[in-house]
Coordinates of N, CA, C and O in Angstrom, one line a residue:
X1414 N 8.4 -44.9 48.8 CA 6.9 -45.2 48.2 C 6.4 -44.1 47.3 O 7.3 -43.1 48.0
X1415 N 6.5 -44.0 46.3 CA 6.1 -43.2 45.0 C 4.7 -42.5 45.3 O 4.3 -43.2 45.8
X1416 N 4.9 -41.2 44.9 CA 3.5 -40.9 44.9 C 2.4 -41.0 44.1 O 3.0 -41.4 43.1
X1417 N 0.9 -41.3 44.4 CA 0.1 -41.8 43.5 C 0.0 -40.6 42.2 O 0.3 -39.2 42.2
X1418 N -0.4 -41.1 41.1 CA -0.3 -40.7 39.8 C -1.5 -39.7 39.7 O -2.5 -40.0 40.2
X1419 N -1.5 -38.3 39.6 CA -2.8 -37.8 39.2 C -3.4 -37.8 38.0 O -2.7 -37.6 37.1
X1420 N -4.6 -38.1 37.9 CA -5.0 -38.2 36.9 C -5.6 -36.8 36.1 O -5.7 -35.5 36.8
X1421 N -5.1 -36.8 34.8 CA -5.4 -35.8 34.1 C -7.0 -36.2 33.1 O -7.2 -37.0 32.7
X1422 N -8.1 -35.0 33.8 CA -9.4 -35.3 32.9 C -9.2 -34.3 31.8 O -8.6 -33.1 32.0
X1423 N -10.2 -34.7 30.9 CA -10.3 -33.6 29.6 C -11.4 -32.5 29.9 O -12.0 -32.8 31.1
X1424 N -11.1 -31.4 29.3 CA -12.2 -30.4 29.4 C -12.9 -30.1 28.3 O -12.3 -30.7 27.3
X1425 N -13.9 -29.6 28.3 CA -14.7 -29.2 27.0 C -14.4 -27.9 26.5 O -14.4 -26.9 27.6
X1426 N -14.1 -28.0 25.7 CA -13.6 -26.6 24.7 C -14.8 -26.7 23.6 O -15.1 -27.6 22.8
X1427 N -15.1 -25.3 23.5 CA -15.7 -25.1 22.1 C -14.9 -24.0 21.2 O -14.6 -22.9 21.5
X1428 N -15.0 -24.4 20.0 CA -14.3 -23.7 19.1 C -14.9 -23.0 17.9 O -15.8 -23.8 17.2
X1429 N -14.7 -21.7 17.7 CA -15.5 -21.3 16.3 C -14.9 -21.4 15.3 O -13.5 -21.1 15.2
X1430 N -15.5 -21.5 14.1 CA -15.3 -21.9 12.9 C -15.8 -21.1 11.8 O -16.9 -21.1 11.6
X1431 N -14.9 -20.3 10.9 CA -15.3 -19.7 9.8 C -14.4 -19.3 8.7 O -13.3 -19.3 8.9
X1432 N -14.9 -19.0 7.7 CA -14.0 -18.6 6.7 C -14.7 -17.7 5.2 O -16.0 -18.4 5.5
X1433 N -14.2 -17.0 4.6 CA -15.0 -16.3 3.5 C -14.2 -16.0 2.1 O -14.4 -15.4 1.6
X1434 N -13.1 -16.6 2.3 CA -12.1 -16.6 1.0 C -12.0 -18.0 0.6 O -12.0 -19.3 1.2
X1435 N -12.1 -17.9 -0.6 CA -11.6 -19.6 -1.6 C -13.3 -20.7 -1.3 O -14.3 -19.7 -0.9
X1436 N -12.7 -21.6 -1.0 CA -14.3 -22.7 -0.9 C -13.9 -22.8 0.5 O -13.4 -23.4 1.1
X1437 N -14.6 -21.9 1.0 CA -15.0 -21.6 2.5 C -15.5 -22.9 3.1 O -15.2 -23.2 4.1
X1438 N -16.5 -23.3 2.3 CA -17.2 -24.4 2.7 C -16.6 -26.1 3.0 O -16.1 -26.3 3.9
X1439 N -15.4 -26.1 1.8 CA -14.9 -26.9 2.0 C -13.4 -26.7 3.1 O -13.0 -28.0 3.7
X1440 N -13.1 -25.7 3.1 CA -11.9 -25.1 4.2 C -13.0 -25.8 5.3 O -12.0 -26.1 6.6
X1441 N -14.1 -25.2 6.0 CA -14.3 -25.5 7.3 C -14.8 -26.9 7.4 O -14.4 -27.2 9.0
X1442 N -15.3 -27.3 6.9 CA -15.2 -29.3 6.5 C -13.9 -29.6 6.8 O -13.6 -31.0 7.2
X1443 N -13.1 -29.3 5.9 CA -11.4 -29.8 6.3 C -11.1 -29.3 7.9 O -10.4 -29.9 8.4
X1444 N -11.1 -27.9 8.2 CA -11.0 -27.9 9.8 C -11.8 -28.6 10.6 O -10.7 -29.4 11.6
X1445 N -12.7 -29.0 10.7 CA -13.3 -29.9 11.5 C -12.7 -31.5 11.5 O -12.3 -32.1 12.5
X1446 N -12.1 -31.9 10.1 CA -11.6 -33.3 9.9 C -10.4 -33.2 11.0 O -9.6 -34.1 11.7
X1447 N -9.3 -31.7 10.9 CA -8.1 -31.3 11.4 C -8.4 -31.4 12.7 O -7.5 -31.7 13.5
X1448 N -9.2 -30.9 13.3 CA -9.7 -30.6 14.9 C -9.9 -32.3 15.2 O -9.5 -32.1 16.7
X1449 N -10.1 -33.2 14.7 CA -10.6 -34.4 15.2 C -9.7 -35.2 15.1 O -9.3 -36.2 15.9
X1450 N -8.2 -34.6 14.8 CA -7.3 -34.9 14.2 C -6.0 -34.7 15.5 O -4.8 -35.2 15.7
X1451 N -6.6 -33.6 16.3 CA -5.6 -33.2 17.4 C -5.1 -34.2 18.4 O -6.0 -34.7 18.7
X1452 N -3.9 -34.2 19.0 CA -3.5 -34.9 19.8 C -4.2 -34.7 21.2 O -4.6 -33.7 21.5
X1453 N -4.7 -35.7 21.9 CA -5.3 -35.6 23.1 C -6.5 -34.8 23.5 O -7.0 -34.2 24.2
X1454 N -7.6 -35.1 22.2 CA -8.3 -34.1 21.8 C -9.1 -35.4 20.8 O -9.1 -36.1 20.3
X1455 N -10.4 -35.0 21.6 CA -11.7 -35.6 20.9 C -12.7 -34.5 20.6 O -12.9 -33.9 20.9
X1456 N -13.3 -34.4 19.1 CA -14.4 -33.9 18.7 C -15.6 -34.5 18.9 O -16.0 -35.7 18.2
X1457 N -15.8 -34.3 19.9 CA -17.1 -34.6 20.4 C -18.4 -34.1 20.0 O -19.7 -35.0 20.2
X1458 N -18.6 -33.4 18.8 CA -19.9 -32.7 18.6 C -19.4 -31.6 17.5 O -18.3 -30.9 17.5
X1459 N -20.2 -31.5 16.5 CA -20.0 -30.1 15.5 C -21.1 -29.8 15.1 O -22.3 -30.6 15.0
X1460 N -21.3 -28.6 14.9 CA -22.8 -28.1 14.5 C -22.8 -28.3 13.0 O -21.8 -28.7 12.3
X1461 N -24.2 -27.8 12.0 CA -24.2 -28.1 10.7 C -23.4 -26.7 10.3 O -22.8 -25.9 11.3
X1462 N -23.4 -26.6 9.1 CA -22.5 -25.0 8.4 C -23.6 -24.1 8.3 O -25.2 -24.3 7.8
X1463 N -23.3 -22.8 8.5 CA -23.8 -21.6 8.5 C -23.4 -20.8 7.5 O -22.4 -20.6 7.4
X1464 N -24.2 -19.8 6.8 CA -24.3 -18.9 6.0 C -24.3 -17.4 6.7 O -25.3 -17.4 7.2
X1465 N -23.5 -16.5 7.0 CA -23.3 -15.3 7.7 C -22.9 -14.2 6.9 O -22.0 -14.4 6.4
X1466 N -23.5 -13.1 6.9 CA -22.8 -11.7 6.3 C -21.6 -11.3 7.6 O -22.2 -11.7 8.6
X1467 N -20.3 -10.6 7.0 CA -19.3 -10.1 7.8 C -19.9 -9.6 9.0 O -20.8 -8.6 8.3
X1468 N -19.6 -9.6 10.1 CA -19.7 -8.6 11.2 C -18.6 -7.4 11.3 O -17.4 -8.0 11.7
X1469 N -19.0 -6.5 11.5 CA -17.6 -5.4 11.6 C -16.6 -5.2 10.6 O -15.2 -5.4 10.7
X1470 N -17.1 -6.0 9.5 CA -16.0 -6.1 8.3 C -16.9 -6.3 6.8 O -17.8 -6.5 6.7
X1471 N -15.9 -6.4 6.0 CA -16.5 -6.3 4.4 C -15.9 -7.4 3.8 O -15.5 -8.5 4.7
X1472 N -16.5 -7.7 2.7 CA -15.9 -9.4 2.1 C -17.2 -10.1 1.8 O -18.2 -9.7 2.4
X1473 N -16.8 -11.0 1.0 CA -17.7 -12.0 1.1 C -18.4 -12.9 2.6 O -17.9 -12.6 3.4
X1474 N -19.9 -13.4 2.0 CA -20.5 -14.3 3.6 C -19.4 -15.0 4.1 O -18.3 -15.9 3.5
X1475 N -19.7 -15.4 5.1 CA -18.6 -16.7 5.7 C -19.3 -18.0 5.9 O -20.7 -17.8 5.9
X1476 N -18.9 -18.7 6.0 CA -19.3 -20.3 6.6 C -18.6 -20.3 7.8 O -17.6 -20.5 8.0
X1477 N -19.4 -20.8 8.5 CA -19.4 -20.8 9.9 C -20.1 -22.2 10.6 O -21.1 -22.6 10.2
X1478 N -19.0 -22.4 11.7 CA -19.9 -23.6 12.6 C -19.0 -23.7 13.9 O -18.0 -22.8 14.2
X1479 N -19.6 -24.4 14.7 CA -18.8 -24.5 16.0 C -18.6 -25.9 16.4 O -19.3 -27.2 16.1
X1480 N -17.4 -25.9 17.1 CA -17.0 -27.9 17.3 C -17.0 -27.8 18.8 O -16.4 -26.9 19.2
X1481 N -17.3 -29.0 19.2 CA -17.1 -29.1 21.0 C -15.9 -29.9 21.1 O -16.1 -31.3 20.4
X1482 N -14.8 -29.5 21.6 CA -14.0 -30.2 21.6 C -13.8 -31.1 23.4 O -14.0 -30.2 24.2
X1483 N -12.9 -32.2 23.5 CA -13.0 -32.6 24.7 C -11.5 -33.2 24.9 O -10.9 -33.9 23.8
X1484 N -10.4 -32.3 25.5 CA -9.1 -31.8 25.3 C -8.5 -32.0 26.5 O -8.9 -31.4 27.3
X1485 N -7.3 -32.6 26.5 CA -6.5 -32.3 27.8 C -5.3 -31.3 27.3 O -4.2 -31.3 28.0
X1486 N -5.3 -30.7 26.0 CA -4.7 -29.6 26.0 C -4.6 -28.2 26.8 O -6.0 -28.0 27.0
X1487 N -3.6 -27.3 27.1 CA -3.7 -26.7 27.6 C -4.2 -25.5 27.2 O -4.2 -25.7 25.7
X1488 N -4.9 -24.3 27.1 CA -5.4 -23.3 26.4 C -4.4 -22.8 25.2 O -4.6 -22.6 24.1
X1489 N -3.3 -22.7 25.5 CA -2.5 -22.1 25.1 C -1.5 -22.8 23.9 O -1.4 -22.4 22.8
X1490 N -1.7 -24.4 24.0 CA -1.1 -25.1 23.5 C -2.6 -25.5 22.3 O -2.4 -25.7 21.2
X1491 N -3.7 -25.8 22.7 CA -4.9 -25.7 21.8 C -4.5 -24.4 20.6 O -4.8 -24.9 19.8
X1492 N -4.6 -23.3 21.4 CA -4.5 -22.1 20.5 C -3.4 -22.2 19.2 O -3.6 -22.0 18.1
X1493 N -2.3 -22.7 19.7 CA -1.2 -23.2 18.7 C -1.4 -24.0 17.9 O -0.9 -23.8 16.5
X1494 N -2.2 -25.1 18.2 CA -2.5 -26.3 17.3 C -3.6 -25.6 15.9 O -3.6 -25.6 15.2
X1495 N -4.5 -24.8 16.9 CA -5.7 -24.1 15.9 C -4.9 -22.9 14.9 O -5.3 -23.1 13.8
X1496 N -4.1 -22.2 15.4 CA -3.0 -21.6 14.3 C -2.2 -22.4 13.3 O -2.4 -21.6 12.3
X1497 N -2.1 -23.1 13.6 CA -1.3 -24.2 12.8 C -2.0 -24.4 11.7 O -2.1 -24.6 10.8
X1498 N -3.6 -25.0 11.7 CA -4.5 -25.2 11.0 C -4.7 -24.3 10.1 O -4.9 -24.0 9.2
X1499 N -5.0 -23.0 11.2 CA -5.1 -21.9 9.8 C -4.1 -21.6 9.2 O -4.3 -21.4 7.8
X1500 N -2.8 -21.7 9.6 CA -1.8 -21.8 8.3 C -1.7 -22.3 7.2 O -1.4 -22.3 6.1
X1501 N -2.1 -23.9 7.7 CA -2.2 -24.7 6.6 C -3.2 -24.5 5.8 O -3.0 -25.1 4.5
X1502 N -4.2 -23.4 5.9 CA -5.1 -23.1 4.9 C -4.8 -21.6 4.3 O -5.5 -20.9 4.0
X1503 N -3.8 -21.0 4.4 CA -3.1 -19.7 3.9 C -3.6 -18.8 4.5 O -3.7 -17.4 4.3
X1504 N -4.1 -18.5 5.9 CA -4.5 -17.5 6.8 C -3.4 -16.8 6.8 O -2.3 -17.0 7.4
X1505 N -3.9 -15.2 6.7 CA -2.9 -14.4 6.6 C -3.6 -13.4 7.7 O -5.0 -13.3 7.7
X1506 N -3.0 -12.1 8.5 CA -3.6 -11.3 9.5 C -3.1 -10.3 8.8 O -2.8 -9.2 9.9
X1507 N -3.4 -9.4 7.8 CA -3.1 -8.0 7.5 C -3.9 -7.1 7.7 O -2.8 -6.0 8.1
X1508 N -4.7 -7.1 8.5 CA -5.2 -6.5 9.5 C -6.5 -7.0 10.5 O -6.9 -7.7 9.9
X1509 N -6.9 -6.2 11.2 CA -8.2 -6.8 11.9 C -9.5 -7.2 10.9 O -9.7 -6.0 10.7
X1510 N -9.8 -8.2 11.3 CA -11.0 -8.5 10.9 C -11.1 -8.5 8.9 O -12.2 -8.6 8.4
X1511 N -10.0 -8.7 8.7 CA -9.9 -8.8 7.5 C -10.3 -10.3 6.9 O -10.5 -11.0 7.4
X1512 N -10.7 -10.2 5.8 CA -11.3 -11.7 5.1 C -10.1 -12.5 5.1 O -9.0 -12.2 5.4
X1513 N -11.1 -13.8 5.2 CA -9.7 -14.7 5.8 C -10.2 -16.1 5.0 O -11.4 -16.4 5.1
X1514 N -9.4 -17.0 4.7 CA -9.4 -18.1 4.5 C -10.1 -19.2 5.5 O -11.0 -20.0 5.2
X1515 N -9.4 -19.1 7.0 CA -10.2 -19.9 8.0 C -9.4 -18.8 9.2 O -8.8 -18.7 9.3
X1516 N -10.9 -18.9 10.2 CA -10.4 -18.3 11.3 C -11.0 -19.4 12.5 O -12.1 -19.9 12.4
X1517 N -9.9 -19.8 13.6 CA -10.7 -20.6 14.3 C -10.3 -20.0 15.9 O -9.0 -19.2 16.2
X1518 N -11.2 -20.4 16.6 CA -11.1 -19.2 18.0 C -11.7 -20.1 18.9 O -12.5 -21.2 18.9
X1519 N -10.9 -19.9 20.3 CA -11.4 -21.1 21.1 C -12.6 -19.9 22.0 O -12.2 -18.7 22.1
X1520 N -13.8 -20.3 22.0 CA -14.8 -19.8 22.1 C -14.6 -19.6 23.9 O -15.0 -19.0 24.8
X1521 N -14.7 -20.8 24.5 CA -14.7 -21.3 25.5 C -13.6 -22.5 26.0 O -13.6 -23.1 25.1
X1522 N -13.3 -22.4 27.1 CA -12.8 -23.5 27.9 C -12.9 -23.7 28.7 O -12.5 -23.4 29.8
X1523 N -13.8 -25.2 29.1 CA -14.4 -25.3 30.5 C -15.0 -23.9 30.9 O -15.8 -23.3 30.4
X1524 N -14.7 -23.8 32.2 CA -15.5 -22.5 33.0 C -14.2 -21.6 32.9 O -14.5 -20.6 34.0
X1525 N -13.1 -21.6 32.3 CA -12.2 -21.0 32.5 C -12.3 -19.3 32.0 O -12.9 -18.9 30.9
X1526 N -12.0 -18.4 32.9 CA -12.2 -16.8 32.5 C -10.6 -16.3 32.8 O -10.3 -16.6 33.9
X1527 N -9.8 -15.9 31.7 CA -8.6 -15.6 31.5 C -8.4 -15.0 30.4 O -9.3 -14.3 29.3
X1528 N -7.5 -14.0 30.5 CA -6.7 -13.0 29.4 C -5.4 -13.0 29.8 O -4.6 -12.9 31.1
X1529 N -4.3 -12.8 28.5 CA -3.3 -12.4 28.6 C -2.7 -11.9 27.4 O -4.0 -11.4 26.7
X1530 N -1.5 -11.7 26.7 CA -1.5 -10.9 25.5 C -1.9 -11.8 24.3 O -2.2 -11.2 23.5
X1531 N -1.8 -13.1 24.5 CA -2.6 -13.8 23.2 C -3.9 -14.2 23.3 O -4.4 -14.8 22.5
X1532 N -4.3 -14.4 24.6 CA -5.8 -15.5 24.4 C -6.5 -14.8 25.5 O -5.9 -14.7 27.0
X1533 N -8.1 -14.5 25.0 CA -8.8 -14.2 26.3 C -10.2 -15.4 26.1 O -10.6 -15.4 25.3
X1534 N -10.3 -15.8 27.5 CA -11.5 -17.0 27.6 C -12.3 -16.0 28.7 O -12.1 -15.8 29.6
X1535 N -13.6 -16.3 28.2 CA -14.1 -17.0 27.2 C -13.9 -15.8 25.9 O -13.4 -14.8 26.2
X1536 N -13.9 -16.3 25.0 CA -14.1 -15.1 23.6 C -14.6 -13.7 24.0 O -15.9 -14.2 24.2
X1537 N -14.1 -12.8 23.7 CA -14.6 -11.5 24.4 C -16.1 -11.2 23.5 O -16.6 -10.4 23.9
X1538 N -16.2 -11.9 22.4 CA -17.3 -11.2 21.4 C -18.3 -12.3 20.9 O -18.9 -12.2 20.3
X1539 N -17.9 -13.7 21.9 CA -19.0 -14.5 21.4 C -20.2 -14.5 21.7 O -21.0 -15.0 20.8
X1540 N -20.6 -13.7 22.7 CA -21.9 -13.6 23.1 C -23.2 -12.5 22.4 O -23.5 -12.3 22.5
X1541 N -22.1 -11.8 21.5 CA -22.6 -10.8 20.4 C -22.8 -10.9 18.9 O -23.3 -10.2 18.1
X1542 N -22.6 -12.6 18.9 CA -22.5 -13.0 17.6 C -23.6 -14.3 17.3 O -23.1 -15.0 17.8
X1543 N -24.3 -13.8 16.5 CA -25.4 -15.3 15.9 C -24.8 -16.2 15.5 O -25.4 -17.0 15.5
X1544 N -23.7 -15.8 14.6 CA -23.0 -17.0 14.1 C -22.2 -17.9 14.7 O -21.2 -18.9 14.6
X1545 N -22.1 -17.4 16.4 CA -21.9 -18.3 17.2 C -22.6 -18.9 18.0 O -22.6 -20.5 18.4
X1546 N -23.5 -18.0 18.6 CA -24.8 -18.9 19.5 C -25.4 -19.5 19.0 O -25.6 -20.6 19.6
X1547 N -25.9 -19.9 17.7 CA -27.1 -20.5 16.9 C -26.4 -21.8 16.8 O -26.7 -22.5 17.1
X1548 N -24.9 -21.7 16.2 CA -24.4 -23.1 16.1 C -24.0 -23.6 17.5 O -24.1 -24.8 17.8
X1549 N -23.6 -22.6 18.4 CA -23.3 -23.2 19.3 C -24.2 -23.9 20.4 O -24.3 -25.3 20.6
X1550 N -25.6 -23.4 20.5 CA -27.0 -24.0 21.0 C -27.2 -25.3 20.3 O -27.7 -26.1 21.0
X1551 N -26.9 -25.5 19.1 CA -27.3 -26.6 18.1 C -26.8 -27.7 18.9 O -27.4 -28.8 18.9
X1552 N -25.3 -27.7 19.0 CA -24.7 -28.9 20.0 C -25.0 -28.6 21.3 O -24.0 -29.8 21.8
X1553 N -24.9 -27.5 21.9 CA -24.9 -27.5 23.6 C -26.1 -26.5 24.0 O -25.8 -25.2 24.2
X1554 N -27.3 -27.2 24.0 CA -28.4 -26.5 24.0 C -28.7 -25.6 25.6 O -29.2 -24.5 25.7
X1555 N -27.4 -26.1 26.3 CA -27.6 -25.8 27.9 C -26.3 -25.0 28.1 O -25.9 -24.5 29.0
X1556 N -25.9 -24.6 27.0 CA -24.0 -23.9 27.4 C -24.3 -22.8 28.0 O -25.5 -21.7 27.9
X1557 N -23.4 -22.6 28.9 CA -23.4 -21.0 29.6 C -21.9 -20.4 29.5 O -21.0 -21.3 29.1
X1558 N -22.0 -19.3 28.9 CA -20.6 -18.4 28.5 C -20.2 -17.7 30.1 O -20.6 -17.2 30.7
X1559 N -18.8 -18.7 30.2 CA -18.5 -18.0 31.9 C -18.2 -16.8 32.5 O -18.1 -15.7 31.3
X1560 N -19.1 -16.4 33.2 CA -18.8 -15.0 33.4 C -20.3 -14.1 32.8 O -20.3 -12.8 33.1
X1561 N -21.1 -14.7 32.0 CA -21.9 -14.0 31.2 C -23.4 -14.8 31.4 O -24.4 -14.0 32.0
X1562 N -23.3 -15.8 31.4 CA -24.7 -16.4 31.6 C -24.6 -17.6 30.4 O -24.2 -18.0 29.7
X1563 N -26.4 -18.3 30.7 CA -27.0 -18.6 29.4 C -26.7 -18.5 27.7 O -27.5 -17.1 27.8
X1564 N -26.2 -19.3 27.2 CA -26.0 -18.8 25.6 C -27.3 -18.4 25.3 O -27.8 -17.5 24.5
X1565 N -28.2 -19.4 25.4 CA -29.9 -19.0 24.7 C -30.4 -17.7 25.2 O -31.4 -17.0 24.6
X1566 N -30.1 -17.5 26.3 CA -30.6 -15.9 27.0 C -30.0 -14.7 26.2 O -30.6 -13.3 26.2
X1567 N -28.9 -15.0 25.5 CA -28.5 -14.1 24.7 C -28.8 -14.0 23.5 O -28.8 -12.9 22.2
X1568 N -29.6 -15.0 22.6 CA -30.3 -14.9 21.4 C -31.0 -13.3 20.8 O -31.1 -12.8 19.6
X1569 N -31.7 -13.0 21.9 CA -32.8 -11.8 21.3 C -31.6 -10.6 20.8 O -32.1 -9.6 20.2
X1570 N -30.3 -10.6 21.6 CA -29.4 -9.3 21.4 C -28.9 -9.4 19.8 O -28.2 -8.5 19.5
X1571 N -29.3 -10.8 19.2 CA -28.2 -11.1 18.2 C -29.4 -11.4 17.0 O -29.0 -11.4 15.8
X1572 N -30.6 -11.0 17.3 CA -31.9 -11.4 15.9 C -31.8 -10.8 14.8 O -32.4 -11.1 13.8
X1573 N -31.0 -9.7 14.9 CA -31.0 -8.9 13.9 C -30.2 -8.9 13.0 O -29.6 -8.7 11.6
X1574 N -29.0 -9.9 13.2 CA -28.0 -10.5 12.3 C -28.3 -11.9 11.3 O -28.8 -13.0 12.0
X1575 N -28.2 -11.6 10.2 CA -28.8 -12.4 9.5 C -27.8 -14.1 9.3 O -26.7 -13.8 9.2
X1576 N -28.7 -15.2 9.7 CA -27.8 -16.7 9.4 C -28.6 -17.5 8.7 O -29.8 -17.6 8.9
X1577 N -27.8 -18.3 8.2 CA -28.8 -19.1 6.9 C -28.1 -20.7 7.4 O -26.8 -20.8 7.1
X1578 N -29.1 -21.4 7.7 CA -28.3 -22.9 7.7 C -28.0 -23.1 6.3 O -28.7 -23.4 5.3
X1579 N -27.0 -24.2 5.9 CA -26.4 -24.4 4.5 C -26.9 -25.7 4.7 O -27.1 -26.7 5.5
X1580 N -27.4 -26.4 3.5 CA -27.8 -27.7 3.1 C -26.5 -29.0 3.2 O -25.4 -28.4 2.6

């Protein structure tokens, strides 16, 4: 007798999307299209686009968004897929917080709290960034950051960060 197959269920992951080089708006829109094409993954929601000033960096304003994925990819496989999309848009990493054509970050992956040499979950600075919290709350008003708490409770801490909804 063969053992019963174990059902694999999708987990919910939130992806931060941003860019400030080239046609950042078109790049973010293309990244959203590419996220929808990832294997074993469904793009289940996406925020509108926002313009924000760089945080802890120089350069032009960013275009930002957050995507909600339901995926069966492991965190590291998902990260590799995101980096492939970044590379397709010419992403370079000359130094920390350098201006970029595209930045895709796993903000959270279900309720996983995890860290190794290449990935920390949830994203260690997501609770400190208006460009993450506001689009996240647009698509997930009850979002909870694992180990931190309700995302909406963190808005007061980022109220001094300028963010503008794009048309």
